[in-house]
PDB file of C-alpha atoms in Angstrom:
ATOM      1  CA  UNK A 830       0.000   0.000   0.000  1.00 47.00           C
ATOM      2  CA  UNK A 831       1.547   3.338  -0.773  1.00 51.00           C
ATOM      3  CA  UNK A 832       1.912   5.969   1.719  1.00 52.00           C
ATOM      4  CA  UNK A 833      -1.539   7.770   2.755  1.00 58.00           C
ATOM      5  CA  UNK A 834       0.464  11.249   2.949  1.00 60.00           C
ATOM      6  CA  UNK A 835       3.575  12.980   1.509  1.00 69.00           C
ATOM      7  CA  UNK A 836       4.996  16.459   1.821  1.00 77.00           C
ATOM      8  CA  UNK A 837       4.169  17.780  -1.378  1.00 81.00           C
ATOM      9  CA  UNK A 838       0.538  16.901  -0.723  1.00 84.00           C
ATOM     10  CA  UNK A 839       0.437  19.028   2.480  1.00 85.00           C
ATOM     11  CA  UNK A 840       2.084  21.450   0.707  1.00 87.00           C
ATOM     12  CA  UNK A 841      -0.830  21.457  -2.073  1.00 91.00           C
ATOM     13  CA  UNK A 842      -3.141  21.947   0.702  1.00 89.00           C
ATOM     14  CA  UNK A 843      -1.436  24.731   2.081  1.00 91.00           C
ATOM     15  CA  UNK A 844      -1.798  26.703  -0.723  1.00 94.00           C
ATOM     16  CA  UNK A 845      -5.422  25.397  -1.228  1.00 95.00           C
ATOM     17  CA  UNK A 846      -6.235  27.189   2.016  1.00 94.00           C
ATOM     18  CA  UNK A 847      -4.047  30.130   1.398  1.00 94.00           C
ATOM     19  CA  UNK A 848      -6.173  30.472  -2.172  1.00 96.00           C
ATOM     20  CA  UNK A 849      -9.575  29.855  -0.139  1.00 96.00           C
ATOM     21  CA  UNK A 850      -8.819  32.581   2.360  1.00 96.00           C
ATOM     22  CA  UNK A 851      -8.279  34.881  -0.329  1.00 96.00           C
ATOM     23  CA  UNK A 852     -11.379  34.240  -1.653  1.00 97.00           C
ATOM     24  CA  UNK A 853     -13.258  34.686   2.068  1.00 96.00           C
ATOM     25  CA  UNK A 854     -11.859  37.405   2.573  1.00 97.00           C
ATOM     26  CA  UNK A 855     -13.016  39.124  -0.402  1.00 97.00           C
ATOM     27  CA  UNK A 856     -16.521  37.593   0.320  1.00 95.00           C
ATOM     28  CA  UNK A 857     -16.325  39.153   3.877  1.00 95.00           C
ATOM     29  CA  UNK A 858     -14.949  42.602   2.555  1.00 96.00           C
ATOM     30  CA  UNK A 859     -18.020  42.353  -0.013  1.00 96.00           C
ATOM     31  CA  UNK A 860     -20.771  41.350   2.689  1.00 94.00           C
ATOM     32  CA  UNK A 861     -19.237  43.771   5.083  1.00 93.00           C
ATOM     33  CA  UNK A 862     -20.074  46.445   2.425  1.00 94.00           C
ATOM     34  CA  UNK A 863     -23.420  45.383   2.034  1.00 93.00           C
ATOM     35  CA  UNK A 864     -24.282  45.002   5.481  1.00 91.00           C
ATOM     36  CA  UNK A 865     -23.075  48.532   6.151  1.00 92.00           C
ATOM     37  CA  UNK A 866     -25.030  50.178   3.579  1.00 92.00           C
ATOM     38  CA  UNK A 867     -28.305  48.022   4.385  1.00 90.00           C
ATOM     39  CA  UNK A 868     -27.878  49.464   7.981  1.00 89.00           C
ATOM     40  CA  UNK A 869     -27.087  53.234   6.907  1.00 91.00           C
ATOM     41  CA  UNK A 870     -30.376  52.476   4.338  1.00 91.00           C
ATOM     42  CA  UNK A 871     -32.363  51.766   7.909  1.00 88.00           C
ATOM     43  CA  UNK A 872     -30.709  55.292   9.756  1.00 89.00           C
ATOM     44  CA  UNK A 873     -28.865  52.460  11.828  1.00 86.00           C
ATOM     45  CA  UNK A 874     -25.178  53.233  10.100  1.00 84.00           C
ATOM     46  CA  UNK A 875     -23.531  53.809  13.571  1.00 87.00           C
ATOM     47  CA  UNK A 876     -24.354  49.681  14.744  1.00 90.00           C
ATOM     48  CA  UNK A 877     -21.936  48.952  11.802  1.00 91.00           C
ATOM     49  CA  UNK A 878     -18.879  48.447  14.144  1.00 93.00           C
ATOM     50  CA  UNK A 879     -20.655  47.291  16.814  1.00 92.00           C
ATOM     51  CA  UNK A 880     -21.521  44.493  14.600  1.00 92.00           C
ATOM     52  CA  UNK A 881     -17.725  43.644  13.456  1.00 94.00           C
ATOM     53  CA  UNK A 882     -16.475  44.297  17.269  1.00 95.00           C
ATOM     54  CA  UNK A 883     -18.960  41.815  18.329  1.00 95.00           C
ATOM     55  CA  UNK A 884     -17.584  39.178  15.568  1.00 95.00           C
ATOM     56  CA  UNK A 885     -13.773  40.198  16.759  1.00 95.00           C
ATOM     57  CA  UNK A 886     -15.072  39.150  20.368  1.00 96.00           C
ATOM     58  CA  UNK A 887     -16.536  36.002  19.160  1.00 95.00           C
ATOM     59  CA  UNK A 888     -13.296  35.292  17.248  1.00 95.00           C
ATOM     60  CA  UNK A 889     -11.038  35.683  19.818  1.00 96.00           C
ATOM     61  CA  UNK A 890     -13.170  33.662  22.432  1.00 96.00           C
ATOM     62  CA  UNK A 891     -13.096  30.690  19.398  1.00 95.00           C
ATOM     63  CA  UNK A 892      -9.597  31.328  18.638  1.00 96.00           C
ATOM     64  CA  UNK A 893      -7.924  29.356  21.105  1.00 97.00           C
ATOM     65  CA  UNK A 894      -9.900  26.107  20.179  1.00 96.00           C
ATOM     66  CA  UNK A 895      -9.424  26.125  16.660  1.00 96.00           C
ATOM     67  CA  UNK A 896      -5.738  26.477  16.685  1.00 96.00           C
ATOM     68  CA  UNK A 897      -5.414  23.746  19.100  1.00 96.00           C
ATOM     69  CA  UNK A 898      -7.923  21.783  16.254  1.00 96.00           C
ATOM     70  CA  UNK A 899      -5.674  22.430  13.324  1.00 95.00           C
ATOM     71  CA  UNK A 900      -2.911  21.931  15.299  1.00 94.00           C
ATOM     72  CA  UNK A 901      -3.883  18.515  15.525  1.00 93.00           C
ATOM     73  CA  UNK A 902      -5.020  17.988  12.327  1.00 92.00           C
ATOM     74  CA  UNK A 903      -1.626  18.891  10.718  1.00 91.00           C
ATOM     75  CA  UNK A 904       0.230  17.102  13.414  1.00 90.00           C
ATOM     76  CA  UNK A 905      -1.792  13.841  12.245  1.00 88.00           C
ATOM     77  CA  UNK A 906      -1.233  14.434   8.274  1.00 85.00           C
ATOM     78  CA  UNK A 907       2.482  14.988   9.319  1.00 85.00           C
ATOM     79  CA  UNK A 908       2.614  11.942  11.426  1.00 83.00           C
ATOM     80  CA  UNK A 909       1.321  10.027   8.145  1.00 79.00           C
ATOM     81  CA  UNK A 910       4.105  11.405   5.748  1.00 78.00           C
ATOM     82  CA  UNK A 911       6.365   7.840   4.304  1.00 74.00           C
ATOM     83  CA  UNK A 912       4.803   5.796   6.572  1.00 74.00           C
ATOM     84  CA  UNK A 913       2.699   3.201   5.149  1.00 78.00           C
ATOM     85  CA  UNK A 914       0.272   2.006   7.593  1.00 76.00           C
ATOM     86  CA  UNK A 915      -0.834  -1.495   8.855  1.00 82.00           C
ATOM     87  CA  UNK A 916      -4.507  -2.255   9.193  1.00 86.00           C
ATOM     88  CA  UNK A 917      -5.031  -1.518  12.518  1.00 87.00           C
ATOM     89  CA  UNK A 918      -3.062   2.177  11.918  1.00 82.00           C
ATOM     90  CA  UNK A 919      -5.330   2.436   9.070  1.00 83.00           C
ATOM     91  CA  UNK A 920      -8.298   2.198  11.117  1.00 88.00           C
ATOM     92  CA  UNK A 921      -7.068   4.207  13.894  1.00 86.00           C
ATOM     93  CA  UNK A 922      -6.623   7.105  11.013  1.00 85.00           C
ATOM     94  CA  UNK A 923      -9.483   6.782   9.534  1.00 86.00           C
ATOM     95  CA  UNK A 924     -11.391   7.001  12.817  1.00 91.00           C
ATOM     96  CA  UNK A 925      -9.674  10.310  13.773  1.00 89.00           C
ATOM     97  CA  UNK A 926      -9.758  12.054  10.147  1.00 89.00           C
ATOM     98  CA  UNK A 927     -13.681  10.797  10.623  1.00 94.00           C
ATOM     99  CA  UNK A 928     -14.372  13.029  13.917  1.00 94.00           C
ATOM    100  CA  UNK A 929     -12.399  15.860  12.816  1.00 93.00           C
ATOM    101  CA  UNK A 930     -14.499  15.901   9.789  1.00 92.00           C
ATOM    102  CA  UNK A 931     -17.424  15.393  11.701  1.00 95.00           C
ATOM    103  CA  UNK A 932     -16.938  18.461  14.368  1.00 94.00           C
ATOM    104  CA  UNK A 933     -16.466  20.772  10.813  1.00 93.00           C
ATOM    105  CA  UNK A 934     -19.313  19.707   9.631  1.00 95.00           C
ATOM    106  CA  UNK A 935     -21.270  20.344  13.078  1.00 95.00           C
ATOM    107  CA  UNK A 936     -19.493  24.219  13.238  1.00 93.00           C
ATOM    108  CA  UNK A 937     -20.705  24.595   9.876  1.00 92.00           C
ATOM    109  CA  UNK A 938     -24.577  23.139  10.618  1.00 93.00           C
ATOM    110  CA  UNK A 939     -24.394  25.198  13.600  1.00 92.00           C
ATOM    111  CA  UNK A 940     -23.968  28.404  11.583  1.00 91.00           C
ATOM    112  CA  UNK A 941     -26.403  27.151   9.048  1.00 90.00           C
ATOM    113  CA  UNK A 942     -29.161  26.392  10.917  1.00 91.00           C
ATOM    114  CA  UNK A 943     -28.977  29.252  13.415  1.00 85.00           C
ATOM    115  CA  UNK A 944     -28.966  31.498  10.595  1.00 84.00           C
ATOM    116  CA  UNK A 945     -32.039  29.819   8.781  1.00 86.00           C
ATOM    117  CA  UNK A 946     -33.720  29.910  12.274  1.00 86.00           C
ATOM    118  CA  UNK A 947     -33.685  33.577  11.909  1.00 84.00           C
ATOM    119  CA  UNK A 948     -36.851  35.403  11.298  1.00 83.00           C
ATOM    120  CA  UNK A 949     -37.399  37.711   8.059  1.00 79.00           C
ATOM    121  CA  UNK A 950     -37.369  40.428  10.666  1.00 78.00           C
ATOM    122  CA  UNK A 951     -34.207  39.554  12.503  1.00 80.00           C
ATOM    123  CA  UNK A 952     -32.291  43.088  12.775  1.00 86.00           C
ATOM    124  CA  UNK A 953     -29.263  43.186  10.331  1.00 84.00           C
ATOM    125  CA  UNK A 954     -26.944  44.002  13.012  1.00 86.00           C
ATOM    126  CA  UNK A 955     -27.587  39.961  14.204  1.00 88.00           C
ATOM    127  CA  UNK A 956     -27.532  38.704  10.929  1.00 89.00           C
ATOM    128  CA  UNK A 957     -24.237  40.379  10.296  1.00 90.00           C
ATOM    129  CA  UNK A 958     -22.482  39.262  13.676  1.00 92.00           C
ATOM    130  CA  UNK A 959     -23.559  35.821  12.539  1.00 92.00           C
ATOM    131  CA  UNK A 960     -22.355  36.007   9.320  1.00 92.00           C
ATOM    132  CA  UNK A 961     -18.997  37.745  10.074  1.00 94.00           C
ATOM    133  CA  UNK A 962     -18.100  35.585  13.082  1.00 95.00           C
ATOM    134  CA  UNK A 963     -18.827  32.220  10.239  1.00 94.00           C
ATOM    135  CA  UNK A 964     -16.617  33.063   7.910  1.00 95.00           C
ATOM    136  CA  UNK A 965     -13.974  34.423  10.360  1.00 96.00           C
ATOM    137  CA  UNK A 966     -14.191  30.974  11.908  1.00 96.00           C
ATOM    138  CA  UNK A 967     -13.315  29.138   8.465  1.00 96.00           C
ATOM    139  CA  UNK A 968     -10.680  31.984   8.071  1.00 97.00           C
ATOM    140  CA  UNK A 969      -9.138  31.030  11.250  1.00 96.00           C
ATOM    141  CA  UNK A 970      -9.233  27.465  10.604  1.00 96.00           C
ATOM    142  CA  UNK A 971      -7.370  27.438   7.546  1.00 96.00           C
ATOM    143  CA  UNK A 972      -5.102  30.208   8.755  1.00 96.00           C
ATOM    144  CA  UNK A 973      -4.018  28.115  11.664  1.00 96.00           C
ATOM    145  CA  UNK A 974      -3.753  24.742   9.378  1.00 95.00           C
ATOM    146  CA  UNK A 975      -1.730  26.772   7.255  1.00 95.00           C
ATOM    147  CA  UNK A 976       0.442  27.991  10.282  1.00 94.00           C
ATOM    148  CA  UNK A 977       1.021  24.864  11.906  1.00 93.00           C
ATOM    149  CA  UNK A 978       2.060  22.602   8.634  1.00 91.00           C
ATOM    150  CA  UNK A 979       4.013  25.297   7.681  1.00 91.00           C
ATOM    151  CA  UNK A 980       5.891  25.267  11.365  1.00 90.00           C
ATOM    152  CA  UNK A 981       6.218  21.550  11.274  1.00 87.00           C
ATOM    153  CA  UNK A 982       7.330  21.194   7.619  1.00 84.00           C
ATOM    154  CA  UNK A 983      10.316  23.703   8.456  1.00 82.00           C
ATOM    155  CA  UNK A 984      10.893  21.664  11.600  1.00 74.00           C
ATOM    156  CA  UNK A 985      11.481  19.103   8.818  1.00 67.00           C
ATOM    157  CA  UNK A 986      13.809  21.039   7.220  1.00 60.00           C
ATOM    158  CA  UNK A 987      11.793  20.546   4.071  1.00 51.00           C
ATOM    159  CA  UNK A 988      10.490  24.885   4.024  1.00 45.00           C
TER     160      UNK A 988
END
């Protein structure tokens, strides 16, 4: 069986991410925008930074989790690299990559559904602390995969 990861493949995912947070970013800058001009359309302009405060404190409170969380994660696909893994190993890998996928899926339901909970006549100021502190969350993700391969790959000696 051939080896489940490699370094160049980690390295294709790092700049995966990198090109994905570009492309959030932009998407927040855009709905930032739009939020900001729906609330100065309701003579509510001045709840604009509330609004991207709030997300920063939401952020910051999450931060600490999700680095530990992709910490992990590249720790694991490091752990993997020319190693060619038994059954058992397999298993064990499998299992983990399984509940790591499964807690990103329930952060992302989490957002999804609380935001199609939402009323019609939910204030924008909610709607765009929600929104924010979701795609800040993926942002930080990805930023802190990105960060931690990148430490352990130099750690390597393989930059």
């Amino acid at each position: 069986m051939p080896p489940i990861m490699d370094l160049p493949k980690i390295k294709k995912t790092i700049r995966i991410f990198a090109v994905a947070q570009g492309a959030l970013i932009a998407l927040l800058i855009f709905m930032a925008v739009l939020f900001q001009q729906r609330l100065q359309l309701l003579g509510r302009g001045e709840q604009f930074m509330s609004g991207v405060v709030a997300a920063f404190v939401i952020e910051l409170l999450l931060f600490y989790p999700i680095f530990r969380f992709a910490g992990k994660e590249a720790e694991r696909d490091f752990s993997l690299i020319g190693r060619t893994l038994n059954q058992e190993e397999l298993k064990s890998f499998t299992k983990q990559k399984r509940w790591a996928d499964v807690i990103k899926m329930a952060v992302f339901g989490f957002y999804f559904i609380f935001i199609l909970a939402l009323k019609p006549t939910t204030p924008t100021l909610v709607l765009s602390v929600i929104y924010y502190s979701f795609v800040l969350t993926i942002i930080t993700y990805l930023q802190c995969y990105n960060f931690a391969a990148r430490k352990r790959s130099k750690g390597l000696g393989n930059a």
